[in-house]
Coordinates of C-alpha atoms (C1' of nucleotides) in Angstrom, one line a residue:
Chain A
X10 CA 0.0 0.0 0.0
X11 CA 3.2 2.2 0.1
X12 CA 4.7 2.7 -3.4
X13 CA 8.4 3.3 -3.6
X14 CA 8.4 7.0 -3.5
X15 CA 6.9 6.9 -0.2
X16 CA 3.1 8.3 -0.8
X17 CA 0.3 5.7 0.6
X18 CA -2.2 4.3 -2.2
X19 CA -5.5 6.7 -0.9
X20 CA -7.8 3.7 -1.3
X21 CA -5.1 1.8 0.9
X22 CA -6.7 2.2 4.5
X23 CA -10.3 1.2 3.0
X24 CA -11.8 -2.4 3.5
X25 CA -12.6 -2.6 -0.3
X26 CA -9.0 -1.6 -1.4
X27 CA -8.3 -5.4 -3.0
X28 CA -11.5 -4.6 -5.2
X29 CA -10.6 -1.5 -5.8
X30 CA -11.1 -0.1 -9.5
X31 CA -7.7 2.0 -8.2
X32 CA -5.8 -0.7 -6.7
X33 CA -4.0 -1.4 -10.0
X34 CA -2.1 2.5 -10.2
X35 CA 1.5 1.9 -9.8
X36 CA 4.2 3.4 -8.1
X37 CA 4.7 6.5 -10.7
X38 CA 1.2 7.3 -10.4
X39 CA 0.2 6.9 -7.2
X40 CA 0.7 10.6 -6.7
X41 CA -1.2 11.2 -9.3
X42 CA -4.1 9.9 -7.4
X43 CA -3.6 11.3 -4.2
X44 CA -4.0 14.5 -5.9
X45 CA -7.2 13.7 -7.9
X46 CA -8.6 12.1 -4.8
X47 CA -11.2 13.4 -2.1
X48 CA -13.4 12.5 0.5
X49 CA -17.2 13.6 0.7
X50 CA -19.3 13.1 3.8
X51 CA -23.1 13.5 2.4
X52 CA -26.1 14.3 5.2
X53 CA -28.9 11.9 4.5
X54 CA -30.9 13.3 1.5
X55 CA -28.0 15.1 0.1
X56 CA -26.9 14.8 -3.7
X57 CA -23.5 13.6 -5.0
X58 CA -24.8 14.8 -8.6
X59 CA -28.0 15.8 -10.2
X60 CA -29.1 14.4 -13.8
X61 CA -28.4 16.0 -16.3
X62 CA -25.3 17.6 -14.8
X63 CA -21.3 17.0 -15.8
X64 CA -19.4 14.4 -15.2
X65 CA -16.9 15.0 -12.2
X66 CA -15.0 12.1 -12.0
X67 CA -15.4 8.2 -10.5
X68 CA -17.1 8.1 -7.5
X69 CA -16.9 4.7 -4.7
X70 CA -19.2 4.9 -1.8
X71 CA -17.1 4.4 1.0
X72 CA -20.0 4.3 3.6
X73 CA -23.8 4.7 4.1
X74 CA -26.6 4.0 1.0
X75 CA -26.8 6.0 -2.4
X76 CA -29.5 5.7 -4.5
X77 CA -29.8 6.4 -8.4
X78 CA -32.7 7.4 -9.6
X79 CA -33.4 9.1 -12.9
X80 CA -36.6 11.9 -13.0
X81 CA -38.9 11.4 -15.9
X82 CA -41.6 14.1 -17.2
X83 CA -44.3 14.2 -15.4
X84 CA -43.1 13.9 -11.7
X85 CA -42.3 10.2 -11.4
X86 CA -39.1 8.9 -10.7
X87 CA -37.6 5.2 -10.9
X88 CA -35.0 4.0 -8.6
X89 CA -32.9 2.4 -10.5
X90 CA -29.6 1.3 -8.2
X91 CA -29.0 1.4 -4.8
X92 CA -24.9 1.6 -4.1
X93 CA -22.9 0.1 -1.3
X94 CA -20.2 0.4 0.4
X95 CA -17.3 -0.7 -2.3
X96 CA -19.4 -0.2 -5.2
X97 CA -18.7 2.8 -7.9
X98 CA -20.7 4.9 -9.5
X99 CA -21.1 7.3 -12.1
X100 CA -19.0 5.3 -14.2
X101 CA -20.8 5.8 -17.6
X102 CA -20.6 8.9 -17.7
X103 CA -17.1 9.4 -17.1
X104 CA -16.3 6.7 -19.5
X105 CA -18.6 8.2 -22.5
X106 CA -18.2 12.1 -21.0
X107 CA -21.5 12.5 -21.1
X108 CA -24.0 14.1 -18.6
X109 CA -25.3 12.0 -15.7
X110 CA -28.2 10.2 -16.8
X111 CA -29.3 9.4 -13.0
X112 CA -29.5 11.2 -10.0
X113 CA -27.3 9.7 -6.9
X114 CA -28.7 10.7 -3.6
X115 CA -27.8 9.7 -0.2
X116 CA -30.2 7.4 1.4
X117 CA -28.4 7.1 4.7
X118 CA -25.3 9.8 6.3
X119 CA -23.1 8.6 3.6
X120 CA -19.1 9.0 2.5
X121 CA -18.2 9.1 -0.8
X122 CA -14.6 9.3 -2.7
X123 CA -14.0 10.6 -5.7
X124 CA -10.9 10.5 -8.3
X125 CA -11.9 13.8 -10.3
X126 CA -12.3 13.2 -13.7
X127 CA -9.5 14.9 -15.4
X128 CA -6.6 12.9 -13.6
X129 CA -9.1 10.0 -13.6
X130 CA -8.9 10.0 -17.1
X131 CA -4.9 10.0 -17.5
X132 CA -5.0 7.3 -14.6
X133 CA -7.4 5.2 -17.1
X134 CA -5.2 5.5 -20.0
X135 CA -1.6 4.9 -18.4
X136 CA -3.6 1.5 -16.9
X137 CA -5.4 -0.6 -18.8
X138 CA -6.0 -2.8 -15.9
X139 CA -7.8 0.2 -14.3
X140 CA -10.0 0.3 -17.5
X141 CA -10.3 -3.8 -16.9
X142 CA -12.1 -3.3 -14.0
X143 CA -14.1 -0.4 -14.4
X144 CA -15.7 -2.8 -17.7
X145 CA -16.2 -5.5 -14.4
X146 CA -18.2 -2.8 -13.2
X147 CA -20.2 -2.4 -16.2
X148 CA -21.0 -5.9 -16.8
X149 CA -21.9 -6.3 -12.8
X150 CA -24.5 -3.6 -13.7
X151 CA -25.5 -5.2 -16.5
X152 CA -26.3 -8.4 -15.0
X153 CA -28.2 -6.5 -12.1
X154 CA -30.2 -4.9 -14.6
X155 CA -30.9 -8.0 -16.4
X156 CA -32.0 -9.7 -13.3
X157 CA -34.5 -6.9 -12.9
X158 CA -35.8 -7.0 -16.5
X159 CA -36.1 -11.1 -15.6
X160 CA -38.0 -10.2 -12.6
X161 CA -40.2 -7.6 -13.6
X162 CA -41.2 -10.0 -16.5
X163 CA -41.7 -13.1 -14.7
X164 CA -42.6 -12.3 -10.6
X165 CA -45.5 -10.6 -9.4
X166 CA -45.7 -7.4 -7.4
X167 CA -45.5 -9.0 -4.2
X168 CA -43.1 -11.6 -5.4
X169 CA -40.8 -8.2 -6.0
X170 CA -41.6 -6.4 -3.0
X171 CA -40.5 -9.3 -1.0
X172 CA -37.6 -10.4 -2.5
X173 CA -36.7 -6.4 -2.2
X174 CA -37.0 -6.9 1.3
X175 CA -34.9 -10.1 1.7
X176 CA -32.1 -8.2 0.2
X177 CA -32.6 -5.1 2.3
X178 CA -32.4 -7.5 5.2
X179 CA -29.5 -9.2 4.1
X180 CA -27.9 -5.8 4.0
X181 CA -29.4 -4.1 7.3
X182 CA -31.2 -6.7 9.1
X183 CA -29.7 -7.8 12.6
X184 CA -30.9 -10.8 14.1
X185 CA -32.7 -10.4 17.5
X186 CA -33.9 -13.5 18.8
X187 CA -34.6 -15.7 16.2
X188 CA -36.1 -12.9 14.1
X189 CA -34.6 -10.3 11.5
X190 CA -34.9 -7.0 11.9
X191 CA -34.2 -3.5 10.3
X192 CA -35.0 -0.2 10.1
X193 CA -35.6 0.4 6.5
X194 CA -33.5 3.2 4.6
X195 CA -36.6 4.2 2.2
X196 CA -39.2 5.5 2.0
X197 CA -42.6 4.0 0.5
X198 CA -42.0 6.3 -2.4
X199 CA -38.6 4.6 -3.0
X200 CA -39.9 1.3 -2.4
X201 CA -42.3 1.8 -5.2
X202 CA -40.3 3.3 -7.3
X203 CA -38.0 -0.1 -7.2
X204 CA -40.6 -2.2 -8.1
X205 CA -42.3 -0.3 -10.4
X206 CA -45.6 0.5 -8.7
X207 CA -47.0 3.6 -7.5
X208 CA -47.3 4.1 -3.9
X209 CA -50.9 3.4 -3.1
X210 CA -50.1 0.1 -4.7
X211 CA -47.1 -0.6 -2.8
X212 CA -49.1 0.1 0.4
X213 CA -51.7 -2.7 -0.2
X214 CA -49.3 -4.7 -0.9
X215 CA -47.2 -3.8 2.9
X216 CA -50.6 -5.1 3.8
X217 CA -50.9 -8.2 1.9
X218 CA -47.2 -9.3 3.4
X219 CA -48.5 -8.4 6.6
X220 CA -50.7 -11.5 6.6
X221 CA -47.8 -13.6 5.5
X222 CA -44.8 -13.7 7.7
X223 CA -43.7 -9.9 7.0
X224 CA -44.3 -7.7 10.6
X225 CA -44.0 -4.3 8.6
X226 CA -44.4 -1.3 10.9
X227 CA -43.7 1.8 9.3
X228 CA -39.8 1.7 8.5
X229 CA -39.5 -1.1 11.0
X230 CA -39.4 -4.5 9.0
X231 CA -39.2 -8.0 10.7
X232 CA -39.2 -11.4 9.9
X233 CA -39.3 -15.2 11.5
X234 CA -35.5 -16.5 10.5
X235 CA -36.9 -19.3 8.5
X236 CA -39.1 -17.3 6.6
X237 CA -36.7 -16.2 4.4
X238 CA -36.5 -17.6 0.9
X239 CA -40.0 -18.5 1.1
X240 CA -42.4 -16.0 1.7
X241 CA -44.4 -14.1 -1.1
X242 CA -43.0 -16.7 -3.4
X243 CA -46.2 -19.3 -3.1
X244 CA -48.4 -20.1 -5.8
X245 CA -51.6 -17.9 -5.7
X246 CA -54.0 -21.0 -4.8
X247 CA -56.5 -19.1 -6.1
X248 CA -59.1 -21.5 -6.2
X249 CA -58.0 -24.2 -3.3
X250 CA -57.5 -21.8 -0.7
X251 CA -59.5 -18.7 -0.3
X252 CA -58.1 -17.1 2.3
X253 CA -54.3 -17.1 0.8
X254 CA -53.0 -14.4 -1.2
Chain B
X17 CA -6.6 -1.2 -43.7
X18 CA -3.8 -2.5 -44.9
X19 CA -0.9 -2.9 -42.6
X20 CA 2.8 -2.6 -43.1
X21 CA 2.6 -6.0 -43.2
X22 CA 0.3 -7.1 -46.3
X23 CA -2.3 -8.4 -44.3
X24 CA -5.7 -6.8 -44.4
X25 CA -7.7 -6.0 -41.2
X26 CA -10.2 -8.5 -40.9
X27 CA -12.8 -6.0 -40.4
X28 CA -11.7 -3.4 -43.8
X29 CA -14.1 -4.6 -45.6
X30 CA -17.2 -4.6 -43.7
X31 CA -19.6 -1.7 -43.5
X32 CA -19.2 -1.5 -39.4
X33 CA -15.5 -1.2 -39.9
X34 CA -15.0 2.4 -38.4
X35 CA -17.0 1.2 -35.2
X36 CA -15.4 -2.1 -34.8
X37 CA -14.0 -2.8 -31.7
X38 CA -11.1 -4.6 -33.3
X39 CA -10.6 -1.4 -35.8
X40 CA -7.8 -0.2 -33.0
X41 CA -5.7 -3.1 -33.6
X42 CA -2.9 -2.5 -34.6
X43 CA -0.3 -3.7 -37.5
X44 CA 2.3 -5.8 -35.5
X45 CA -1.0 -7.6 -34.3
X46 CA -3.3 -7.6 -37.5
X47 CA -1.9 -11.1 -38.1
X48 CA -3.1 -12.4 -34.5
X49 CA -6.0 -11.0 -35.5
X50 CA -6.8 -12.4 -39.0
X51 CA -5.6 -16.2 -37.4
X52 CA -8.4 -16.0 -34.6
X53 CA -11.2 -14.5 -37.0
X54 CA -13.5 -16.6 -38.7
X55 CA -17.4 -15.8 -40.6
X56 CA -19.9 -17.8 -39.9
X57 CA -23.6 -18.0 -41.1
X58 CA -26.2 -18.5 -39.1
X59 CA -29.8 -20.2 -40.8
X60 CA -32.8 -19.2 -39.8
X61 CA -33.4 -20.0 -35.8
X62 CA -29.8 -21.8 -35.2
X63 CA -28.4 -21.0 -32.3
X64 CA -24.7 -19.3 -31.9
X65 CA -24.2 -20.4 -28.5
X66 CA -26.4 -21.7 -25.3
X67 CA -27.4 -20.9 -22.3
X68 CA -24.3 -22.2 -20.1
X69 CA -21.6 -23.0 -22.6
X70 CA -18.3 -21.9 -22.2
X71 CA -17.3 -19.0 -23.9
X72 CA -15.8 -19.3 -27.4
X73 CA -14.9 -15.6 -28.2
X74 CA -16.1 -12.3 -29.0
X75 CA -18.9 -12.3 -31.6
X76 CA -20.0 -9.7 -34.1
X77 CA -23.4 -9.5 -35.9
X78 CA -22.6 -9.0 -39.6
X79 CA -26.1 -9.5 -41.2
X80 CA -29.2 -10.7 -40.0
X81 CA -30.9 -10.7 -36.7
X82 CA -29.6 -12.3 -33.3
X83 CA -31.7 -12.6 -30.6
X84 CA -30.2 -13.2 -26.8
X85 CA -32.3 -15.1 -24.4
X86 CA -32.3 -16.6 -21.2
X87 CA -34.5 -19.7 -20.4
X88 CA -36.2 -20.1 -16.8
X89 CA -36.7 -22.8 -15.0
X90 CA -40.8 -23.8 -15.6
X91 CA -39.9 -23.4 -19.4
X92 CA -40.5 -19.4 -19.6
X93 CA -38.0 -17.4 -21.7
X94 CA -37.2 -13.7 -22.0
X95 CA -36.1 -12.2 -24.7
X96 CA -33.4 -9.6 -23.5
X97 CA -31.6 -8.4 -26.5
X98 CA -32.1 -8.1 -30.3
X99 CA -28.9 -7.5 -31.9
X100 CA -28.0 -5.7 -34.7
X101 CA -25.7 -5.9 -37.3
X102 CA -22.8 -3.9 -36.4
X103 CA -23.2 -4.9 -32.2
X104 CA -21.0 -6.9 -30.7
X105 CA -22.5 -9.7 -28.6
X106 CA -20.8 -12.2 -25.9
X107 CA -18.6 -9.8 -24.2
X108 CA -19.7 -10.5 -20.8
X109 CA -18.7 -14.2 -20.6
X110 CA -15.7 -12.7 -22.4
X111 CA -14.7 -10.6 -20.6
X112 CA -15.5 -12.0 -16.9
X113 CA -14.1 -15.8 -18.4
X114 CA -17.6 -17.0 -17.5
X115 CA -19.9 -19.1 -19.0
X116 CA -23.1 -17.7 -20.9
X117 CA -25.5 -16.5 -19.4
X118 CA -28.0 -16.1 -22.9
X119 CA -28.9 -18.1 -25.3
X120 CA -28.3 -16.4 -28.8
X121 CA -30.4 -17.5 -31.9
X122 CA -30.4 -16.4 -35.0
X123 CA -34.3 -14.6 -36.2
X124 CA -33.0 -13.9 -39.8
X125 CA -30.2 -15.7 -41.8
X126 CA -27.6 -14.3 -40.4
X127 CA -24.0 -13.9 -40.9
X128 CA -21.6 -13.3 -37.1
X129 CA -17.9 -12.9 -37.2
X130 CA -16.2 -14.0 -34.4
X131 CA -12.9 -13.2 -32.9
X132 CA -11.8 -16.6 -30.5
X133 CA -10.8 -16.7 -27.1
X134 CA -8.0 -16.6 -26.5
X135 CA -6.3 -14.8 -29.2
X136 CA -9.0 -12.1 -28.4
X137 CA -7.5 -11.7 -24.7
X138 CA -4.3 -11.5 -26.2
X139 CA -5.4 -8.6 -28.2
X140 CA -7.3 -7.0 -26.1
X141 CA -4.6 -6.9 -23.6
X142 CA -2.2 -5.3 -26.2
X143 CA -4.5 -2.6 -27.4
X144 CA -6.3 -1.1 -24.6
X145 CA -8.3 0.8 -27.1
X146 CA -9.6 -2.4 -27.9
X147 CA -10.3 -3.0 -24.0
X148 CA -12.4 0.8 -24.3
X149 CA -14.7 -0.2 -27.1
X150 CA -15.8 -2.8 -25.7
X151 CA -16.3 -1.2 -22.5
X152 CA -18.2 1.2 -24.6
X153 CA -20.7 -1.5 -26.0
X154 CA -21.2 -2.6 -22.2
X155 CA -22.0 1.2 -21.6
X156 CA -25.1 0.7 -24.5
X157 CA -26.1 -2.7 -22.9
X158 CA -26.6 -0.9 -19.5
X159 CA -28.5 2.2 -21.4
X160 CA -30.5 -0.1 -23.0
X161 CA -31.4 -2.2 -20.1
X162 CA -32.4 1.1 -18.0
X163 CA -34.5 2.3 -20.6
X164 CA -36.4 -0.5 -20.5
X165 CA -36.5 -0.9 -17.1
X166 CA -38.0 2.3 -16.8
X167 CA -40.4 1.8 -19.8
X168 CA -41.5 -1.4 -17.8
X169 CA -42.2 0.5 -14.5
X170 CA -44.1 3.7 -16.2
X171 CA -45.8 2.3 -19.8
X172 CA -48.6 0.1 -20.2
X173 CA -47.8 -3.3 -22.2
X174 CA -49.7 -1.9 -25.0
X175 CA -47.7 1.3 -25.2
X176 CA -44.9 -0.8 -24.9
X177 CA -45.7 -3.3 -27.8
X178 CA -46.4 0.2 -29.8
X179 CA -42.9 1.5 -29.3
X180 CA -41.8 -2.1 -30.0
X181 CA -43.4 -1.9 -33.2
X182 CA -42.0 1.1 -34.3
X183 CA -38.6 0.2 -33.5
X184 CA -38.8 -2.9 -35.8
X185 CA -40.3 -1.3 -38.4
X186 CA -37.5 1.6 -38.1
X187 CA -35.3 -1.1 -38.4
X188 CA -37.2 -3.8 -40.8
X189 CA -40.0 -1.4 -42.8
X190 CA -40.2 0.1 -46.2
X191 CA -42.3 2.9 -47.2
X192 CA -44.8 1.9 -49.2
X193 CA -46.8 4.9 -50.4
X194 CA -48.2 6.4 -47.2
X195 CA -47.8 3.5 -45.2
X196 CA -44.7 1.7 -43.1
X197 CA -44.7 -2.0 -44.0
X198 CA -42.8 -5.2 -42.1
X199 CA -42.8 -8.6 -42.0
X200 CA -42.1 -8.8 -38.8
X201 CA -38.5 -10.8 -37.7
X202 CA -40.1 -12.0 -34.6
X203 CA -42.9 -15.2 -33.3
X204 CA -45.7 -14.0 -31.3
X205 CA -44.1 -15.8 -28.8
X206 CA -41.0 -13.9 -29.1
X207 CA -43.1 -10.6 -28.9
X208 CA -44.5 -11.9 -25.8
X209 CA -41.8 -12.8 -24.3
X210 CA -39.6 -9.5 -25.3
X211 CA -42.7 -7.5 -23.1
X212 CA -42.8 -9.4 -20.6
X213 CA -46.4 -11.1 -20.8
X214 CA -48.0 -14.6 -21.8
X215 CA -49.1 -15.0 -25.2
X216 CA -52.5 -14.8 -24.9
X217 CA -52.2 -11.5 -23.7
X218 CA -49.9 -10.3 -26.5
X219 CA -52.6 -11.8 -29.0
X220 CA -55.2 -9.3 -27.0
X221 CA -52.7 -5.7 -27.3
X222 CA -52.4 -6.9 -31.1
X223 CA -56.1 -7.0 -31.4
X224 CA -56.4 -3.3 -29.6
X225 CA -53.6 -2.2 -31.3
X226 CA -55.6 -3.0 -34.5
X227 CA -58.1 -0.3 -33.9
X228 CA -55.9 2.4 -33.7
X229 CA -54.1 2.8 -36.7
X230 CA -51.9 -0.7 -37.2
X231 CA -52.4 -2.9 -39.6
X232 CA -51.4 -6.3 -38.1
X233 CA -52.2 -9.4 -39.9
X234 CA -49.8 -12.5 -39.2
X235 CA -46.1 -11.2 -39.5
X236 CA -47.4 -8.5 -41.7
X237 CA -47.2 -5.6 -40.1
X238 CA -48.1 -1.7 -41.5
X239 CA -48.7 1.8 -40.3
X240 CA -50.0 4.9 -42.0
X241 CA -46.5 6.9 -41.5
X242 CA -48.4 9.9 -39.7
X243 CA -49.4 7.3 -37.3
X244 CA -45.5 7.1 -36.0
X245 CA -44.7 8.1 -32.6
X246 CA -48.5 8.3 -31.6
X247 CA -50.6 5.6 -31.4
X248 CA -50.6 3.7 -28.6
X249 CA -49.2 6.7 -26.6
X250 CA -52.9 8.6 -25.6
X251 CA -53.9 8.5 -22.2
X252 CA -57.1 6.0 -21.2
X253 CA -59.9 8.7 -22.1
X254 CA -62.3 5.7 -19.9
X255 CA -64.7 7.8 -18.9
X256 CA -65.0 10.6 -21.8
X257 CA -64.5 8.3 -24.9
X258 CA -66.0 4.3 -24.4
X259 CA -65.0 3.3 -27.7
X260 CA -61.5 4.4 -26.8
X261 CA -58.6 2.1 -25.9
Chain C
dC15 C1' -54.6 -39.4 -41.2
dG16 C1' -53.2 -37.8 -36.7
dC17 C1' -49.7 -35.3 -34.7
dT18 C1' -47.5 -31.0 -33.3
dG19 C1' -46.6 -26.2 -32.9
dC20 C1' -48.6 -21.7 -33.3
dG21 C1' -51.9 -18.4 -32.7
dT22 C1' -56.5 -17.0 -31.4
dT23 C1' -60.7 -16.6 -28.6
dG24 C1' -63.7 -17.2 -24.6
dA25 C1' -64.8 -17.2 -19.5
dG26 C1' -63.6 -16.0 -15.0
dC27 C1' -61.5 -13.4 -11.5
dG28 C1' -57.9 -11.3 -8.8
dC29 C1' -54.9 -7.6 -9.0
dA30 C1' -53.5 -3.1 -9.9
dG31 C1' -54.1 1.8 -11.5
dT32 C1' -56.7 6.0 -10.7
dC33 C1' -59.0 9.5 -8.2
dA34 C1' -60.2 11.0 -3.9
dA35 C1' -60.3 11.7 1.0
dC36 C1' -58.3 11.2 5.4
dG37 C1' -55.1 11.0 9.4
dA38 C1' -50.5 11.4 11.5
dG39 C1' -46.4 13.8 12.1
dC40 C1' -43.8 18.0 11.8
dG41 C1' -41.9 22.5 11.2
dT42 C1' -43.3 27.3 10.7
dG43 C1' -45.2 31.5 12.0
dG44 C1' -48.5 34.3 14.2
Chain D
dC3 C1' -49.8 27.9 22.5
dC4 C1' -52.4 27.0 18.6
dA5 C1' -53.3 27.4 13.6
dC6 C1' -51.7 26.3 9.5
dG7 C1' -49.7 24.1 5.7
dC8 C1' -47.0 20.5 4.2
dT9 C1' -45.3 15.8 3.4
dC10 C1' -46.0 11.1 3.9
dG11 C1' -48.6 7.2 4.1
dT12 C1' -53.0 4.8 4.3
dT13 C1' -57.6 3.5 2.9
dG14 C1' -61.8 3.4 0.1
dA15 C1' -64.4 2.9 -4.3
dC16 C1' -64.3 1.9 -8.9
dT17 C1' -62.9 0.2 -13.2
dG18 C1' -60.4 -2.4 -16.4
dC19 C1' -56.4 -4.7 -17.4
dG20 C1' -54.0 -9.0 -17.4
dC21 C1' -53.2 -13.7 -15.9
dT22 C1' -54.9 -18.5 -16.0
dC23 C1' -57.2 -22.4 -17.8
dA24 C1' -59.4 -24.2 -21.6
dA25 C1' -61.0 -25.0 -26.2
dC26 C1' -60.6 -24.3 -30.9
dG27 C1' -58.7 -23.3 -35.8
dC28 C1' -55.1 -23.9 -38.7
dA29 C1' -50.9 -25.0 -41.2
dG30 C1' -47.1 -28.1 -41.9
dC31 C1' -45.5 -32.7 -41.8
dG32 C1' -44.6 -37.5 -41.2

DNA sequence: CGCTGCGTTGAGCGCAGTCAACGAGCGTGG
DNA sequence: CCACGCTCGTTGACTGCGCTCAACGCAGCG
């Protein structure tokens, strides 16, 4: 993590530096990098970059929840990404210079570095391994995006809405007992805007999981341990079971 | 196109030649290039590679009509990607030395060129350029994966089988006096699946998309030219128009 | 001739979108 | 302190869309 000309790698302190996109600069550049580099602290709510706006460089969330959402006419909104720790983003539009086509917004007190885009850019060229994994990037996004297309093809609402909130638990849930619990990081307008549904739709459907295993209290969310994997996903037994679904 | 070595980039003579993402490579390498390359044509409906097999190389659509698809368990398929002559197609198992996720099949007689594996790592590590483009063409995949992401969450099926339409017959029509004509590349099945709803349902939006300015009769397919970029687009009108929608 | 794949049509019904109203929580300003 | 406006979330009523199962027509083909 300390190159031969004495100046730490920036990324070198962080828990993601083996993945980082960075971890490839070399001796000769790491100074370079220290210069283009910068931390951000974001308050909960606060923008790293509108859409529509220029490209500053790669961003990496360091800490906390960012969510990318693009605005359409007309006042909706879709969420289309939310961003970990370790994960980078606003990668396209450094790598086509073009404007932000989303909106990244901090879901939770967040931290955020950023390699501002004109080194960023020289670092990118005098690597190609830098370029190798900022295309790993790419394709991981590609394949989330896929899964989405998959799911919003094939699983119902509900089907969505609680696989969303397996994966949130995975990520925030602590177990208590022998249930999992979080505190949810969205709002019902986010959660609908994930799955595609407006929000008086999302509500019933809070409702609906209510009667299956979910204990949804406003952003409180908590489930039985063995629940997992298996609720919302039951056929509808329409017609054998009245009282399900 | 023609090196200081004699040989001719594999790519000079095609019509996607400035575009290519092998265009960058360079003379020393031309040769590498012209032993991995080889043409293949694709009849109507065989497939260029499956769902799970190993990776063979970096393909490229040179005529015709490819469509990728992944296959569910239960014996549902969606269709993710119709590719183009002149798009590259493959790159992810490529480039993450994985094994394919999508099925690709040929819709038209088709012609694909394909670059093989291992000589294309070679080249690709030489020629970061190389390594760009095709980060570039992962950049379009993740664009086009949004976009219909978002079209999924905010337009009906039937606007979205509208804006299908149009893009095929941007893609497959000919005027023919005032009217757009097709004959459409694509199965009902493969419509259905490439919305995301059964077939029966697709064969209903055809029907209602009959009354309002498409002529749809099999694979045959036409528009008044006006009609572009409208129909299917108006809002319900329920309650001041019955005969509407 | 029967088989199979493809596409359409019908019946039934749950789910979801839309418009509307309401209540809780909260910060502001008088 | 209360009134006010605001956001957020929920609930109700209504309508129609879309999924499911089922049957049928049709073409190609052995």
């Amino acid at each position: 993590m300390r190159g031969d000309t004495g100046i730490p790698h920036p990324c070198g302190a962080c828990a993601f530096y083996p993945d980082s996109v960075w971890q490839p600069v070399e001796n000769g550049s790491i100074s370079m990098l220290a210069r283009a580099f910068s931390r951000k602290e974001l308050a909960n709510g606060q923008t790293l970059f509108d859409q529509g706006s220029e490209n500053r460089g790669v961003f990496c969330v360091s800490r906390g929840l960012i969510a990318l959402r693009t605005h359409h006419e007309g006042g909706t909104s879709t969420l289309l990404r939310l961003a970990y720790p370790g994960e980078v983003i606003g990668f396209r539009s450094f790598l086509e210079d073009r404007l932000h086509l989303t909106e990244a917004r901090a879901l939770l007190p967040s931290r955020v570095c950023t390699v501002a885009r004109r080194d960023a850019r020289r670092l990118v060229q005098a690597n190609p391994t830098v370029l190798a994994r900022l295309a790993s990037r790419c394709i991981s996004e590609i394949d989330r995006s896929h899964e989405r297309i998959i799911a919003a093809a094939t699983a119902s609402n509900k089907q969505r809405l609680a696989a969303l909130l397996f994966d949130l638990l995975e990520a925030h849930g602590e177990r208590e007992g022998n249930h999992l619990r979080m505190h949810l990081p969205l709002s019902r307008k986010d959660l609908a805007d994930l799955i595609g549904v407006p929000p008086e739709t999302l509500s019933r459907l809070v409702g609906r999981l209510g009667k299956e295993g979910f204990a949804i209290d406003g952003r409180n969310v908590a489930i039985p341990a063995r629940t997992a994997a298996k609720a919302g996903t039951e056929p509808p037994l329409t017609k054998t079971c009245p009282a399900a679904s």
